[in-house]
mmCIF file of C-alpha atoms in Angstrom:
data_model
loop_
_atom_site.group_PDB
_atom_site.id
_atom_site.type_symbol
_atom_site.label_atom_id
_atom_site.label_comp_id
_atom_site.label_asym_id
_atom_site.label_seq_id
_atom_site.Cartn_x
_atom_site.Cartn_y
_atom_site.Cartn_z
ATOM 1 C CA UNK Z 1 1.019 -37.374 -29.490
ATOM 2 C CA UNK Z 2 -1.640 -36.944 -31.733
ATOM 3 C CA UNK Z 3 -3.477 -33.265 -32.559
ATOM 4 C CA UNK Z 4 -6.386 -33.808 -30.612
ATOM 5 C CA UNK Z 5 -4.686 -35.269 -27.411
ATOM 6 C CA UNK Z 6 -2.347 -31.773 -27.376
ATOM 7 C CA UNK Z 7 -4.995 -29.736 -27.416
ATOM 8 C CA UNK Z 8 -6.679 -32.052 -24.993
ATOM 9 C CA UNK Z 9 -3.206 -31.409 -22.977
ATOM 10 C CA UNK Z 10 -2.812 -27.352 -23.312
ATOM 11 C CA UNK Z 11 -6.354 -26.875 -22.291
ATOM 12 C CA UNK Z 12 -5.434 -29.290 -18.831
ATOM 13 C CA UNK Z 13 -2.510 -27.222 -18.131
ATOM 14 C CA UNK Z 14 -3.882 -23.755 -18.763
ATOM 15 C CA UNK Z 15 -7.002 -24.536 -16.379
ATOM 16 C CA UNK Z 16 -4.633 -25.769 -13.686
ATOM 17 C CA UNK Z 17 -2.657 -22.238 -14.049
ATOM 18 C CA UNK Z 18 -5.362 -20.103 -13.547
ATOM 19 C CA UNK Z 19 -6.715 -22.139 -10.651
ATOM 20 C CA UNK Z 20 -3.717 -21.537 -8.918
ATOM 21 C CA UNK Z 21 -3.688 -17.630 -9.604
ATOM 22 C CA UNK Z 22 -7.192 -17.691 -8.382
ATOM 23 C CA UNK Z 23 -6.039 -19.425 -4.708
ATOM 24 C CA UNK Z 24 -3.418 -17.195 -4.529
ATOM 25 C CA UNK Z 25 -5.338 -14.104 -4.953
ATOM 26 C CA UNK Z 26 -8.123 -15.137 -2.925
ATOM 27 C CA UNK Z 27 -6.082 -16.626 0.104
ATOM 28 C CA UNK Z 28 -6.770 -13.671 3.171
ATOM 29 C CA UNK Z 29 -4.737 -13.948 6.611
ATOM 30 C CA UNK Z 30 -4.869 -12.685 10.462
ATOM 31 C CA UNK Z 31 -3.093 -10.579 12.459
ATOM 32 C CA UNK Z 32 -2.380 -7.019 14.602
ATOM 33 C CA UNK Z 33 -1.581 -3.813 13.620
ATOM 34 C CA UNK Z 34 2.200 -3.808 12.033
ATOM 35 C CA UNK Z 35 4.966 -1.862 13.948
ATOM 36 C CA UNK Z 36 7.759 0.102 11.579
ATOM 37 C CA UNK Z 37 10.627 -2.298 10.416
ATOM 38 C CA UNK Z 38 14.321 -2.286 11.845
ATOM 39 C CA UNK Z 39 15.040 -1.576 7.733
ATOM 40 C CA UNK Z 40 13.091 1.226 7.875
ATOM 41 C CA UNK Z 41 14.539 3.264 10.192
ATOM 42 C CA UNK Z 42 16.983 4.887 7.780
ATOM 43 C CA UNK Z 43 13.818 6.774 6.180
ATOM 44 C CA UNK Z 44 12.430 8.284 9.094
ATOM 45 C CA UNK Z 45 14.737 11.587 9.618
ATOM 46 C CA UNK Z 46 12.907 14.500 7.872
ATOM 47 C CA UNK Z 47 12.763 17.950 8.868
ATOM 48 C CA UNK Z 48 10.414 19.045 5.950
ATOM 49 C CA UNK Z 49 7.219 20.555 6.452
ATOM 50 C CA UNK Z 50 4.041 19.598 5.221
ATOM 51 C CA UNK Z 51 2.676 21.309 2.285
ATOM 52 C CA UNK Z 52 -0.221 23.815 2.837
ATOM 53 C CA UNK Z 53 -3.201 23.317 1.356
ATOM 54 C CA UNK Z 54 -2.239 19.869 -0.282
ATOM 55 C CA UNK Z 55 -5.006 17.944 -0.703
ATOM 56 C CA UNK Z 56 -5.119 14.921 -2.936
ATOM 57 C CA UNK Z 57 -7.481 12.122 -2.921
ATOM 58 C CA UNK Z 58 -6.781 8.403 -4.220
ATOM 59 C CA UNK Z 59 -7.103 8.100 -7.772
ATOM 60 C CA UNK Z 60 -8.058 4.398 -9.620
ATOM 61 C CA UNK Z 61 -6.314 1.770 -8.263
ATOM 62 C CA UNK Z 62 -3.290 0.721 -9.020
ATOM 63 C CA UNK Z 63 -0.949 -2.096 -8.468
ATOM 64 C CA UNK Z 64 -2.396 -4.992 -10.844
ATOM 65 C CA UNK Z 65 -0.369 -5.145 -13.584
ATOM 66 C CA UNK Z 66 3.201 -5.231 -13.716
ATOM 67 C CA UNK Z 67 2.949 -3.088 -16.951
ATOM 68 C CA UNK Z 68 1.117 -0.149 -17.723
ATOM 69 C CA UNK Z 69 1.814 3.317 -19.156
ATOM 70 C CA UNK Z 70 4.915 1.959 -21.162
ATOM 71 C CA UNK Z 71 6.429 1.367 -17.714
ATOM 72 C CA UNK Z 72 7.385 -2.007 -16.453
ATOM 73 C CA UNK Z 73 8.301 -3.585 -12.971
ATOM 74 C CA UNK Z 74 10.789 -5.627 -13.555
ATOM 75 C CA UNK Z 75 11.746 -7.529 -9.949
ATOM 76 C CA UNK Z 76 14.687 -9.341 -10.190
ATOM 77 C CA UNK Z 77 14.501 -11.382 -6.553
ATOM 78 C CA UNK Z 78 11.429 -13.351 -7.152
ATOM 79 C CA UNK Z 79 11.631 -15.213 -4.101
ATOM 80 C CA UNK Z 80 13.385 -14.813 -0.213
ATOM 81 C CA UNK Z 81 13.436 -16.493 2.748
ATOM 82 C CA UNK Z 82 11.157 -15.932 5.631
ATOM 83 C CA UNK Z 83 12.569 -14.544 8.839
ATOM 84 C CA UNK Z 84 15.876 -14.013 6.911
ATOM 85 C CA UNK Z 85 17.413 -10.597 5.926
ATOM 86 C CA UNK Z 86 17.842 -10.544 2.289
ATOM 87 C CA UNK Z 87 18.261 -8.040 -0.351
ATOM 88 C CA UNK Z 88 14.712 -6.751 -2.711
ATOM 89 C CA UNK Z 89 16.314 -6.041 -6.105
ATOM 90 C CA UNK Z 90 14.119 -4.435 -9.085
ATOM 91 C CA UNK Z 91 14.248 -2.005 -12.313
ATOM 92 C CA UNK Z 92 11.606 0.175 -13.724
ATOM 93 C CA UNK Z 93 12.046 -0.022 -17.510
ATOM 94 C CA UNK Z 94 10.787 2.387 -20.377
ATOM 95 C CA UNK Z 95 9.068 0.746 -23.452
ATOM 96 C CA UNK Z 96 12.627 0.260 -24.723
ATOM 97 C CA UNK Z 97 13.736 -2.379 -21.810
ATOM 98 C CA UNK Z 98 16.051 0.197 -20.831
ATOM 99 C CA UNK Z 99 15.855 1.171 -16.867
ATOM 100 C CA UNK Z 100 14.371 4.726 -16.356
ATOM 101 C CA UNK Z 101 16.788 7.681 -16.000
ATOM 102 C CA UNK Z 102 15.079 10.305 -13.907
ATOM 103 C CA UNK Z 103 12.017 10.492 -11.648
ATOM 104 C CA UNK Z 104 10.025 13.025 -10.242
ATOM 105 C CA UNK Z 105 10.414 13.600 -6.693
ATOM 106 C CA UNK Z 106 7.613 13.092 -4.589
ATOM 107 C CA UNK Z 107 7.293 13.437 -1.135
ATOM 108 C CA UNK Z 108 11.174 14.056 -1.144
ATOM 109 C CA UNK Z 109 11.522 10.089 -2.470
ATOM 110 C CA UNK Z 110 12.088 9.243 -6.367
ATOM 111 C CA UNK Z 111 10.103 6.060 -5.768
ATOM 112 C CA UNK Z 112 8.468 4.439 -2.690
ATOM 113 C CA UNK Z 113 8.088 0.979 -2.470
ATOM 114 C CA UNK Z 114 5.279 -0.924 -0.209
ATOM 115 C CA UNK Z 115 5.459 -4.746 0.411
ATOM 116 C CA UNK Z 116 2.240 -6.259 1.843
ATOM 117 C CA UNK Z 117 1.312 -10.076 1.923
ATOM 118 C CA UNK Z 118 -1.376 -11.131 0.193
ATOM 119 C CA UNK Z 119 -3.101 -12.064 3.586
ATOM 120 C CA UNK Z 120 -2.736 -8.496 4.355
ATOM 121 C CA UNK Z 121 -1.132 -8.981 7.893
ATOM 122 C CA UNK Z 122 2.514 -7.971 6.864
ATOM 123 C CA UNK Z 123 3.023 -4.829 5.648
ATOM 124 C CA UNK Z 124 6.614 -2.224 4.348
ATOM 125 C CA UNK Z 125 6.760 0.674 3.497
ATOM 126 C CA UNK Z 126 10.905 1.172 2.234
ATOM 127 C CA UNK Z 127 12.581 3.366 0.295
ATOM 128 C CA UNK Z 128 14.941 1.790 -1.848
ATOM 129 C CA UNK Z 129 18.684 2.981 -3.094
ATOM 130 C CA UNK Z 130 19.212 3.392 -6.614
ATOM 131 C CA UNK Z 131 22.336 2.608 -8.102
ATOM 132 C CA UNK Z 132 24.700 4.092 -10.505
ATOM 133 C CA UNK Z 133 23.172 1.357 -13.760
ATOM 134 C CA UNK Z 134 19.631 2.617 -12.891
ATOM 135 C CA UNK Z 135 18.851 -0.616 -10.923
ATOM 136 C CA UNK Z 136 17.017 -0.321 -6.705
ATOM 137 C CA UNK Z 137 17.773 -2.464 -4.130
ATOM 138 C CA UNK Z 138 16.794 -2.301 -0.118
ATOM 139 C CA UNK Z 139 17.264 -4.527 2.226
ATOM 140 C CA UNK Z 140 14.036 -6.507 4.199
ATOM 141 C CA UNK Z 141 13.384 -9.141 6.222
ATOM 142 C CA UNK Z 142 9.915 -10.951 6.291
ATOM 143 C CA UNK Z 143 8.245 -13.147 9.507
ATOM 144 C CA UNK Z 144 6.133 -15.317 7.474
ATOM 145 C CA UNK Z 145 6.292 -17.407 4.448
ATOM 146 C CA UNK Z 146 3.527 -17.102 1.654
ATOM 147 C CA UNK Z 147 2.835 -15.075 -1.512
ATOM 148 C CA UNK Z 148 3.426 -11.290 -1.190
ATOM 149 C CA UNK Z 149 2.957 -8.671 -3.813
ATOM 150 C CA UNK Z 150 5.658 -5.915 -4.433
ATOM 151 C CA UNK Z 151 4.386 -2.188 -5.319
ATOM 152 C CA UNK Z 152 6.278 0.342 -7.438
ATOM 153 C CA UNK Z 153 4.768 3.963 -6.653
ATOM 154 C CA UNK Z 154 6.506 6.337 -8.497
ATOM 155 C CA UNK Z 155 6.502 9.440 -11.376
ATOM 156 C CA UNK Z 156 8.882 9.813 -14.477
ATOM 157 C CA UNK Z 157 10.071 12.532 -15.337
ATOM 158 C CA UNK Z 158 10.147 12.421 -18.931
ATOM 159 C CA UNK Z 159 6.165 11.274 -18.938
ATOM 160 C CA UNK Z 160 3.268 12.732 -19.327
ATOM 161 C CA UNK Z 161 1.692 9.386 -17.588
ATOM 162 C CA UNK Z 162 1.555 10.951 -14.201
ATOM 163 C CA UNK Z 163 2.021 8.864 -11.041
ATOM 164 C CA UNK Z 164 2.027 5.273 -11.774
ATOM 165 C CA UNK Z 165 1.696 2.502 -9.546
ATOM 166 C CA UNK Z 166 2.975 -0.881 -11.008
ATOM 167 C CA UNK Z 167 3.038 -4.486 -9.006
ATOM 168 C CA UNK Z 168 4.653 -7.706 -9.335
ATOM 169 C CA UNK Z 169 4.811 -10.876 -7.236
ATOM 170 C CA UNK Z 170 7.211 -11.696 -4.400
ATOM 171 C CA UNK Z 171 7.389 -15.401 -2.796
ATOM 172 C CA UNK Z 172 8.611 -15.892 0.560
ATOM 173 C CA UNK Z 173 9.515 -19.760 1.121
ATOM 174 C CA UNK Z 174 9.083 -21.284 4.808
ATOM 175 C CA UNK Z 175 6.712 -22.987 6.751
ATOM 176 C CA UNK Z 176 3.494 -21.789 5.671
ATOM 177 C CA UNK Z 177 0.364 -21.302 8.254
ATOM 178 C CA UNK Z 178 -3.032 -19.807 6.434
ATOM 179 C CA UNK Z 179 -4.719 -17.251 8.000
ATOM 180 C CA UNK Z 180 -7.919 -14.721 7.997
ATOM 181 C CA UNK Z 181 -8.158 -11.335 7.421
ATOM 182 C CA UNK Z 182 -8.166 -9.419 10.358
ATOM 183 C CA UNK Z 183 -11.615 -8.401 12.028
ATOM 184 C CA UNK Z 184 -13.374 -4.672 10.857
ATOM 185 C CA UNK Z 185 -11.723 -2.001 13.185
ATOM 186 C CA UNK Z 186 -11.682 1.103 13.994
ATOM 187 C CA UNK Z 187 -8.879 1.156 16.327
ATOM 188 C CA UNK Z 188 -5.664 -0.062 16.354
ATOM 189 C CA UNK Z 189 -2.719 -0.336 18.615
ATOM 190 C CA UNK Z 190 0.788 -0.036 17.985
ATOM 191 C CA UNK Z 191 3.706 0.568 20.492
ATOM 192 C CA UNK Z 192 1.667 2.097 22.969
ATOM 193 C CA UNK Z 193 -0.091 4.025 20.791
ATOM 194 C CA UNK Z 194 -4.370 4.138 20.082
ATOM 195 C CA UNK Z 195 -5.283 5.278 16.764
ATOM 196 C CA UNK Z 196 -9.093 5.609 15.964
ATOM 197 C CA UNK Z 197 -10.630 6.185 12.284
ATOM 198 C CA UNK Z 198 -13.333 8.224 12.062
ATOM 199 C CA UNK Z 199 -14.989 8.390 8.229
ATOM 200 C CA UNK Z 200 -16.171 5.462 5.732
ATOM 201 C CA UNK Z 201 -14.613 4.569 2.383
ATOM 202 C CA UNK Z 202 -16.913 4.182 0.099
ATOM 203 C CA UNK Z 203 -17.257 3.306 -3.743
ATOM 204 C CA UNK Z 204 -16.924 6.372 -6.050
ATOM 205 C CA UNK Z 205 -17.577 8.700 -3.561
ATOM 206 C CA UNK Z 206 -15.058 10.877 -1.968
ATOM 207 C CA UNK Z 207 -15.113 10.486 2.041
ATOM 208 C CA UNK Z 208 -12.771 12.397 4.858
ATOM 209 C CA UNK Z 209 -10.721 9.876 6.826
ATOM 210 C CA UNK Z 210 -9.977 11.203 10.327
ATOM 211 C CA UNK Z 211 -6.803 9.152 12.195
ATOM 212 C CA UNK Z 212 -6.743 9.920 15.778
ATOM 213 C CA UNK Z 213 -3.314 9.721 17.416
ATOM 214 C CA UNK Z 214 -3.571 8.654 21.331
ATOM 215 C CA UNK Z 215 -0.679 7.807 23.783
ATOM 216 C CA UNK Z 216 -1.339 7.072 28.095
ATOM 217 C CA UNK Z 217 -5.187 8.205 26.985
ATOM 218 C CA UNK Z 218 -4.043 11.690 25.870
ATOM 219 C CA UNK Z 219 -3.963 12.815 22.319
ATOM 220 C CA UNK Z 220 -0.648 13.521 20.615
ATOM 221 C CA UNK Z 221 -0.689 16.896 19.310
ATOM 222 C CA UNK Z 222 2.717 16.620 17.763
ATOM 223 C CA UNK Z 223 2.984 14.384 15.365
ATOM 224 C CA UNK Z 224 6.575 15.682 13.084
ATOM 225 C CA UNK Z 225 6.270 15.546 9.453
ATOM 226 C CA UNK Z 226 7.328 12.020 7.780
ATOM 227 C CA UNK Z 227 8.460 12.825 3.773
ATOM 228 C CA UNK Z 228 6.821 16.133 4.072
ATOM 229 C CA UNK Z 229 3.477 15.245 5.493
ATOM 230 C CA UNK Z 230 1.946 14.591 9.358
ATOM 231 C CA UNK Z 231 0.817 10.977 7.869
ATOM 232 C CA UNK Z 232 0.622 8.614 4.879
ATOM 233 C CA UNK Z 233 -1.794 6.269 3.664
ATOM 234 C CA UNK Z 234 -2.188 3.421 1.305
ATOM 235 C CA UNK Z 235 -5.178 1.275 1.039
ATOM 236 C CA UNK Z 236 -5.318 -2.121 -0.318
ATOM 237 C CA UNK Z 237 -8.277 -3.902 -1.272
ATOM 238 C CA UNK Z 238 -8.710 -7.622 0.413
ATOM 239 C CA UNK Z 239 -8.592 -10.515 -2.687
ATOM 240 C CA UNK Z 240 -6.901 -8.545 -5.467
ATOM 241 C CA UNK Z 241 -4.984 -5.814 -3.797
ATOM 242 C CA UNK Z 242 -6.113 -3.248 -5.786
ATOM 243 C CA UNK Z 243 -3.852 0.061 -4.429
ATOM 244 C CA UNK Z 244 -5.124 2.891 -2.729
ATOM 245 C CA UNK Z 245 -2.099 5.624 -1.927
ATOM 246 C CA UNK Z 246 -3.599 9.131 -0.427
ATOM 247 C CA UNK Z 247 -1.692 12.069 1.063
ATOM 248 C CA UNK Z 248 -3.426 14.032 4.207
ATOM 249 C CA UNK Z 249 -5.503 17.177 3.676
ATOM 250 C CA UNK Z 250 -3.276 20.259 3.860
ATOM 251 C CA UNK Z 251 -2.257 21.423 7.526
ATOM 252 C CA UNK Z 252 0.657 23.528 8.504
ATOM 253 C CA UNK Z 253 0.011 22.387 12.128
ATOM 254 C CA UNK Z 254 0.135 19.340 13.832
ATOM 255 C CA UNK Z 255 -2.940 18.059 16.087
ATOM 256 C CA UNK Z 256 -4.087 14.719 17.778
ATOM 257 C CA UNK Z 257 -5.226 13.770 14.123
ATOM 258 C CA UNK Z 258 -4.752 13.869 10.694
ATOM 259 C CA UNK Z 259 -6.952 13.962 7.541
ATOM 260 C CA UNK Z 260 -7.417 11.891 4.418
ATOM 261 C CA UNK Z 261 -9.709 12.392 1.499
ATOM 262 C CA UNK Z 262 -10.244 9.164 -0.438
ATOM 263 C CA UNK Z 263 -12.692 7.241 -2.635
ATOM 264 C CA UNK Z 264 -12.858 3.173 -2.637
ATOM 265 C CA UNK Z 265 -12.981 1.947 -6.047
ATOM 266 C CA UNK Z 266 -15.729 -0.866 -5.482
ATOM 267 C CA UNK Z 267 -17.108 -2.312 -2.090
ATOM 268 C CA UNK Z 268 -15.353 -4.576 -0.912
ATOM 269 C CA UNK Z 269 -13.257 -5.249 2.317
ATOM 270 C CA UNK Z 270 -9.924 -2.748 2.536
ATOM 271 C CA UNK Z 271 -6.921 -3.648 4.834
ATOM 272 C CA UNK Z 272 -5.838 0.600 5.695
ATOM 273 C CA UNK Z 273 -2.218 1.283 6.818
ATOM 274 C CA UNK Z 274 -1.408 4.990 8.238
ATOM 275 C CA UNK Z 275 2.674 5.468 8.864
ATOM 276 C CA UNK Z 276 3.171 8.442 11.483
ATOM 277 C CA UNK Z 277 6.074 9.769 13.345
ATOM 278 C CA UNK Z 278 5.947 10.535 16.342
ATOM 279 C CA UNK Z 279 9.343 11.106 19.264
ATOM 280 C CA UNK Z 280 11.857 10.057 15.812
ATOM 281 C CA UNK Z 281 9.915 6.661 15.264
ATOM 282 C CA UNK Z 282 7.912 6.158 12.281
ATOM 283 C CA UNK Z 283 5.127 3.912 13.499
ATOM 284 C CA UNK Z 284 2.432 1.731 10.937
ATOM 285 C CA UNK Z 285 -1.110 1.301 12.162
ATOM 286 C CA UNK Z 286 -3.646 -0.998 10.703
ATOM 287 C CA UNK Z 287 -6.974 -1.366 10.033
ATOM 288 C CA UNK Z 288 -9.458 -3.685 8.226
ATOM 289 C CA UNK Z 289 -12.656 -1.357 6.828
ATOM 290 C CA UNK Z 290 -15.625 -2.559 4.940
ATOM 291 C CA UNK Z 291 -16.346 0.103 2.270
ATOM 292 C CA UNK Z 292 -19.759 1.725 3.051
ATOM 293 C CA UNK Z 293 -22.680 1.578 0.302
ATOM 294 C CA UNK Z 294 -22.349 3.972 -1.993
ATOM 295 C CA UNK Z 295 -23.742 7.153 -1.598
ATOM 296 C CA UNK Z 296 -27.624 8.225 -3.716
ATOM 297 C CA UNK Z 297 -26.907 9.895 -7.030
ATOM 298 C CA UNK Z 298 -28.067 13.823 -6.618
ATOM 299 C CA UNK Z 299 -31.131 13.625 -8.667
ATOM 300 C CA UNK Z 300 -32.738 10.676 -7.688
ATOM 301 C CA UNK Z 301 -35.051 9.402 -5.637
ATOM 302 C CA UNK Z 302 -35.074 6.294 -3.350
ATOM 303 C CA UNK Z 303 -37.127 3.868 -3.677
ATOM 304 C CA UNK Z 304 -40.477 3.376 -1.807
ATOM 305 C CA UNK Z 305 -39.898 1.235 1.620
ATOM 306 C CA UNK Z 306 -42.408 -1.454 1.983
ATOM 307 C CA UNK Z 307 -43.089 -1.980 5.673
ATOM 308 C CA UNK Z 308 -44.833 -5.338 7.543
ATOM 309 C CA UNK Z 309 -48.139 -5.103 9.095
#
């Protein structure tokens, strides 16, 4: 083959590459709010309280590279089958290739590890076992075939990086069915329970998030502690899934809701998951937000409103 015609060739190749990285990180999906996972279950006896005062709002998001800080995810099962129970096995590696000794506890877990498909319907959040050569592993099964994306949330010890939040691509083979995202929300049903959100992400601008807990019509006022807190959060943003992981405003008390403090980076449709415990069970509910418009900049002035005559 002659010069030009290889060049002619790489160019052919590379274009069909990133067209299929664009469908798969544009390709949404349907579905309810997600229940906690049979594999899960393990994870959800804590008797720690929830730390007064804490109050930590979402930083940048994180997630989109599979590198970053000196830090790499390296996911060794790139692919499972759907409705099958099969083993998740990674390594976080230093900028040496060498897996990562120690971590900083957080929440009472070394790492946590969400799984969420890239139509944002499915949704884990595990905590996986690490092993005596440095390497995690934790069991899951999946319902539905189709691309997921893996997240790494974790802190090292030996780094001044802070918390990191790495990603890498998971494929689930099986009958494939595309779907939407769900519908904007605010309340969502799982096992009996009705959780409303109260509050607005929006874009650069720190909001409250208010989750209220519901059960028979009558608001649960005690929620137990899950890892140290009355709730979680993680926020993913619809197309890239850009991640979002917040921790509820301090409370030494439990009530019918629980607080969040978190700022959207960029408007664009978010798929919200809150895990709470309630009666032993953790519990996921989900919602589908639109981040608001961005709030005026103090200083300025709006605009003058033309109106029709």
């Amino acid at each position: 083959m002659n010069p030009a015609a290889k060049i002619t060739a790489f160019v052919t190749a590379l274009t069909a590459s990133f067209g299929a990285a664009y469908g798969i990180g544009s390709a949404m999906g349907t579905g309810a709010g997600t229940t906690s996972s049979p594999e899960r279950a393990e994870h959800t006896r804590t008797t720690a309280p929830p730390h007064a005062g804490e109050s930590r709002a979402a930083g940048p998001a994180g997630g989109l590279q599979v590198t970053e800080g000196g830090y790499t995810l390296d996911l060794s099962t790139p692919r499972l089958e759907a409705g099958q129970r099969g083993e998740l096995r990674f390594a976080v590696r230093d900028g040496a290739g060498e897996p990562v000794k120690e971590f900083r506890r957080e929440h009472g877990k070394e790492l946590h590890l969400i799984l969420a498909s890239r139509d944002l319907v499915t949704y884990r959040h595990l905590h996986p076992a690490r092993a005596a050569d440095r390497t995690w592993s934790t069991p899951v099964e999946l319902p539905a075939a189709g691309d997921y994306r893996v997240f790494a949330d974790f802190t090292p010890a030996d780094s001044n990086t802070g918390d990191l939040t790495l990603g890498a691509d998971l494929a689930v083979s099986g009958p494939y069915k595309a779907a939407e995202l769900p519908k904007p929300s605010r309340t969502a049903v799982v096992d009996g329970y009705t959780v409303s959100l109260n509050g607005d992400l929006r874009p650069d601008v720190p909001e409250r998030l208010t989750f209220t807990v519901r059960k028979d019509g009558r608001p649960v006022t005690d929620l137990q502690p899950y890892l140290g807190a009355y709730g979680h959060l993680v926020a993913l943003r619809a197309g890239d899934l850009a991640y979002l992981h917040v921790h509820p405003d301090g409370s030494t008390e439990p009530g019918p809701g629980v607080s969040f403090t978190a700022t959207a980076p960029g408007s664009a449709d978010y798929r919200l998951f809150l895990d709470f415990k309630h009666d032993g069970t953790v519990r996921t509910a989900a919602f589908t937000v639109p981040s608001a418009a961005a709030a005026q900049a103090p200083g300025t002035t709006a605009p003058p409103q033309e109106h029709g005559h």
